[in-house]
mmCIF file of C-alpha atoms in Angstrom:
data_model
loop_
_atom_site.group_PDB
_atom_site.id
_atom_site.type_symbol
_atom_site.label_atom_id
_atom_site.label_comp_id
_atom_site.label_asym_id
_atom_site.label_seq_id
_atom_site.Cartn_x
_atom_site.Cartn_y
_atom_site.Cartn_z
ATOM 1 C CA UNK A 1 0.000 0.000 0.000
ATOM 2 C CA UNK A 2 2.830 2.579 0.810
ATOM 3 C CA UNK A 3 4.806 1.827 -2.772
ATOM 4 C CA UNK A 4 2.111 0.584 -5.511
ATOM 5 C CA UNK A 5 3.280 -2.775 -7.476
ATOM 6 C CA UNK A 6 5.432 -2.067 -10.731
ATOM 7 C CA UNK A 7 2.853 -1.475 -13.794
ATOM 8 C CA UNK A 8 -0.154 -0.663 -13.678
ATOM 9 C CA UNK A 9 -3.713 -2.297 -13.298
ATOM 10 C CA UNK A 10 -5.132 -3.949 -16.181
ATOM 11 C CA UNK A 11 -8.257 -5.304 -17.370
ATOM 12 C CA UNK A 12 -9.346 -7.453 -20.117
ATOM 13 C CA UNK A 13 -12.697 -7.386 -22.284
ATOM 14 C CA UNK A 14 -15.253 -4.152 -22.639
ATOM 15 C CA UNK A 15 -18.026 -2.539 -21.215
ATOM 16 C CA UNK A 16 -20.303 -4.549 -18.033
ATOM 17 C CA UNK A 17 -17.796 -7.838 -19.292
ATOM 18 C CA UNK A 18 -14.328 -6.551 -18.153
ATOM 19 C CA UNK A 19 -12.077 -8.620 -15.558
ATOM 20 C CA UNK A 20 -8.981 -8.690 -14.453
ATOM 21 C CA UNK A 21 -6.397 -9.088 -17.075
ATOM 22 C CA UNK A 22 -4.527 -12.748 -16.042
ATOM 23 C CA UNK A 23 -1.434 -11.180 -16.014
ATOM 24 C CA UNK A 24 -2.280 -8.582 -13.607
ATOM 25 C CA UNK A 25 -1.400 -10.604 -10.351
ATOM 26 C CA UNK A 26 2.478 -10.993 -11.661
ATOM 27 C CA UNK A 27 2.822 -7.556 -10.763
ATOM 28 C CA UNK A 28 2.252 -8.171 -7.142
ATOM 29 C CA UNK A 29 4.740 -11.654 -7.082
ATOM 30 C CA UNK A 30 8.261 -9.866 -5.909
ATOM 31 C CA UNK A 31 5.643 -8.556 -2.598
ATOM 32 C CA UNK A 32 4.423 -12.245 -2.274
ATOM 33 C CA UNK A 33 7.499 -13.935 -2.209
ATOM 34 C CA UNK A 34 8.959 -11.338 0.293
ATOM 35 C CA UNK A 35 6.177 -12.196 2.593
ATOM 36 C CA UNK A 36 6.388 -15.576 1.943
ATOM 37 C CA UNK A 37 9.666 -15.609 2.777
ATOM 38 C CA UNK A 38 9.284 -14.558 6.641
ATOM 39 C CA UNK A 39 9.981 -16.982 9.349
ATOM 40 C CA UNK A 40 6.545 -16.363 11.428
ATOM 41 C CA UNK A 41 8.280 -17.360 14.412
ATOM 42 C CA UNK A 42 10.519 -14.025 14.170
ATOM 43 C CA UNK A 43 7.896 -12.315 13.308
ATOM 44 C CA UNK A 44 5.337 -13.018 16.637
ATOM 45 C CA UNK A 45 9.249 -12.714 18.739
ATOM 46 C CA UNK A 46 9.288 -9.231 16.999
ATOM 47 C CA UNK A 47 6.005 -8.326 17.407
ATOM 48 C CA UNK A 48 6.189 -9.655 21.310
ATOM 49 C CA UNK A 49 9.094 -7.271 22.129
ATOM 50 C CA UNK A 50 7.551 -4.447 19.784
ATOM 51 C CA UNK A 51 3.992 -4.796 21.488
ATOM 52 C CA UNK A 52 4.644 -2.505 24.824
ATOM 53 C CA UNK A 53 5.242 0.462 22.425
ATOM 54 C CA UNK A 54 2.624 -0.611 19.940
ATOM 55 C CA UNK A 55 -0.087 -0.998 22.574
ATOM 56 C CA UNK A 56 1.027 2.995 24.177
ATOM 57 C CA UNK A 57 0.748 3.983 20.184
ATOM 58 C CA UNK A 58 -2.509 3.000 19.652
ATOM 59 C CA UNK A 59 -3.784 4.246 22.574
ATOM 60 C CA UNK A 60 -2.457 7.250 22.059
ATOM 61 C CA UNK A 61 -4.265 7.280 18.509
ATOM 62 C CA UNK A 62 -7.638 7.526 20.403
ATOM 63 C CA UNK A 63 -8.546 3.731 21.103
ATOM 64 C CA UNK A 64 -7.838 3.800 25.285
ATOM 65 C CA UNK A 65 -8.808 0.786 27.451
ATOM 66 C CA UNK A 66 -8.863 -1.408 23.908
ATOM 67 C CA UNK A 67 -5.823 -3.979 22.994
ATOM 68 C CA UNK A 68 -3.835 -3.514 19.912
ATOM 69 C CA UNK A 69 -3.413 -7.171 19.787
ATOM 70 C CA UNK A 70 -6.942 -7.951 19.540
ATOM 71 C CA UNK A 71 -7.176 -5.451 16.551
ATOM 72 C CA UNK A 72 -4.353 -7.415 14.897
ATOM 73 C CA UNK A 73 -6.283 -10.834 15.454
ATOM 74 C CA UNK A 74 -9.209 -9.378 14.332
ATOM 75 C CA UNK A 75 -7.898 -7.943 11.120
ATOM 76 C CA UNK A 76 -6.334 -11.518 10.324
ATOM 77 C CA UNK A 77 -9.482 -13.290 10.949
ATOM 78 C CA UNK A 78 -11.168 -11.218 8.573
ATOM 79 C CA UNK A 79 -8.573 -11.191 5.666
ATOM 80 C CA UNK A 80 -8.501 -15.107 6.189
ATOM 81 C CA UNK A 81 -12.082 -15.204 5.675
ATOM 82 C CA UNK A 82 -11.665 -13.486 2.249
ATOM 83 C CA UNK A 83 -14.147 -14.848 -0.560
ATOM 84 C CA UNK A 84 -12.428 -17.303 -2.960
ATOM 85 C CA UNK A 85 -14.656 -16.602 -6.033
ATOM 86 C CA UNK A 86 -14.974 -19.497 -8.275
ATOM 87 C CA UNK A 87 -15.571 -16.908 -11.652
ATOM 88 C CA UNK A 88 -13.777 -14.540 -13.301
ATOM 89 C CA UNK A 89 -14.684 -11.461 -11.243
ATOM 90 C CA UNK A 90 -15.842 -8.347 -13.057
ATOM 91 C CA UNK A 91 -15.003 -4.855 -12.535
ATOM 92 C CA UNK A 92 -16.610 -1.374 -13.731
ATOM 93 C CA UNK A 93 -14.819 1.833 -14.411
ATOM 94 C CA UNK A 94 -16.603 4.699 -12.443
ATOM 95 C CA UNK A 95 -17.755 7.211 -14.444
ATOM 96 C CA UNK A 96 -16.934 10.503 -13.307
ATOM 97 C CA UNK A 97 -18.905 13.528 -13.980
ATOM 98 C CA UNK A 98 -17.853 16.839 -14.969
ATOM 99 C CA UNK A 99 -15.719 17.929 -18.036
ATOM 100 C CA UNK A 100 -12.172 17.124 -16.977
ATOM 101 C CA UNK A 101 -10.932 14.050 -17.935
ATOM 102 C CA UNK A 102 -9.282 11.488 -16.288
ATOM 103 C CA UNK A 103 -5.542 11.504 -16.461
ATOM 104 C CA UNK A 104 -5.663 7.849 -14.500
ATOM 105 C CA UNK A 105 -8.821 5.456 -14.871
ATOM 106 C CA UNK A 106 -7.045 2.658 -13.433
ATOM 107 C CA UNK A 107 -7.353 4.151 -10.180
ATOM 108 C CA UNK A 108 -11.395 4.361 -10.951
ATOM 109 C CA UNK A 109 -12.157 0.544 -10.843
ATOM 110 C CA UNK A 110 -14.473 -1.208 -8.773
ATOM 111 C CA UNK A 111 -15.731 -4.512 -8.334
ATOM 112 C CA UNK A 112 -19.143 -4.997 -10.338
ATOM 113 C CA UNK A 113 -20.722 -7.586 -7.713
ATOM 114 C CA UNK A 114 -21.971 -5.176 -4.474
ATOM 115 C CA UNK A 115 -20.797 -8.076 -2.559
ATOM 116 C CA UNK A 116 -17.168 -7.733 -3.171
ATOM 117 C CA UNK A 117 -17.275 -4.407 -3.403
ATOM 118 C CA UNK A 118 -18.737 -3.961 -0.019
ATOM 119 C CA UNK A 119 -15.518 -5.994 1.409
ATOM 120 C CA UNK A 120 -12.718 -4.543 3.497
ATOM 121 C CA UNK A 121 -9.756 -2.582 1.932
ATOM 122 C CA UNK A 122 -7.397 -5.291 3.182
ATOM 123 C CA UNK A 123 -9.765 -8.185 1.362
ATOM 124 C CA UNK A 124 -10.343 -6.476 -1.756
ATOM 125 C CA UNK A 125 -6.070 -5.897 -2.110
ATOM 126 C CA UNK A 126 -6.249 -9.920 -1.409
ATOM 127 C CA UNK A 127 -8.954 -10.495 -4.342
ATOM 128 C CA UNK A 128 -6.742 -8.108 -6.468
ATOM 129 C CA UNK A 129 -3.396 -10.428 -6.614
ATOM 130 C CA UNK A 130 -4.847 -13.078 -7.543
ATOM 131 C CA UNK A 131 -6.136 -17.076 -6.639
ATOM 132 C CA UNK A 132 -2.523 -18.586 -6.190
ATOM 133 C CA UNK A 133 -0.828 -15.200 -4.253
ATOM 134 C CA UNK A 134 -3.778 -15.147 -2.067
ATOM 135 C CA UNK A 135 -3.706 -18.791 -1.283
ATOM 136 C CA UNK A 136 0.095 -17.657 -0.444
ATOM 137 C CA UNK A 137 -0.723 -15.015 1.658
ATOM 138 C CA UNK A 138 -3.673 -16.907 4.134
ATOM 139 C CA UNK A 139 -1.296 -19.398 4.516
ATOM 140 C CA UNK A 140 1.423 -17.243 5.899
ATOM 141 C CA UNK A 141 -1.047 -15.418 7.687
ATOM 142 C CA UNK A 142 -2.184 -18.649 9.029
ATOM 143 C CA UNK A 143 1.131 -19.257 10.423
ATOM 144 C CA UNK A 144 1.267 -15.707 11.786
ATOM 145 C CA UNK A 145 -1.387 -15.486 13.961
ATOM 146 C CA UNK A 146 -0.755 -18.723 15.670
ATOM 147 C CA UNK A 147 2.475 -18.082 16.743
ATOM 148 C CA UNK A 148 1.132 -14.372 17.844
ATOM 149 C CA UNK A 149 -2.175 -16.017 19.501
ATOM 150 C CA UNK A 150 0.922 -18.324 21.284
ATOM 151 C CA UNK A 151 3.364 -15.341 22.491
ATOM 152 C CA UNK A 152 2.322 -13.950 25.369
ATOM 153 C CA UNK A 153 1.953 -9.830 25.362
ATOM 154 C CA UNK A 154 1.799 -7.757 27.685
ATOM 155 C CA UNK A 155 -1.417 -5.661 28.047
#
């Protein structure tokens, strides 16, 4: 989210019938890999030692009295619980109204089906990369939250 994936987003096909182009997800595989990659064990032993000054942080960011930890859990939870659509899954280019045009419509895409549109932020970046990245990605989640639902915290 902080650096966009090389390229940009593409779709195939025209009108109410466009999808994600098959090659799109490559763009997102050096990202994958990297997270792949991580030893989840280092990551909970990081998170454990990081997790005094994460918990003061996000109380200080206006959430008092609530645990950062259960936020994390939480958000894993719901990523893991991500739809696995079994179609091609169409998108529609926004139309934007007034007379300047748009320099970017890539960034004006949005899921056609309500349902998947109504998703999370975090869920609709895991539709976006793809069936075999995102079967990646809740597995190393997976793996994540056990080992930080096994460290002990300090609240």
């Amino acid at each position: 989210p902080v650096h966009p994936p090389p390229g940009r987003f593409s779709v195939v096909g025209e009108g109410d019938a466009r999808t994600v182009a098959p090659a799109n997800p490559a763009r997102y595989s050096p990202l994958v890999s990297v997270l792949a990659s991580l030893d989840a064990r280092r990551v909970a032993a990081a998170y454990t030692a990081l997790y005094p000054r994460l918990q003061k942080t996000y109380e200080e960011l206006g959430y008092p009295g609530k645990y950062f930890n259960d936020r994390v859990i939480h958000v894993i939870d719901q990523l893991l619980v991500t739809p696995e659509p079994a179609y091609a899954v169409t998108i529609k280019l926004l139309e934007l109204k007034g007379d300047m045009p748009s320099a970017q419509p890539w960034l004006r895409y949005e899921f056609a089906d309500s349902g998947l549109q109504a998703l999370s932020s975090g869920q609709k970046m895991l539709l976006r990369v793809g069936g075999a990245h995102r079967a990646t990605l809740k597995a190393k989640l997976r793996e994540l939250r056990a080992q930080i639902a096994r460290a002990s915290v300090t609240r």
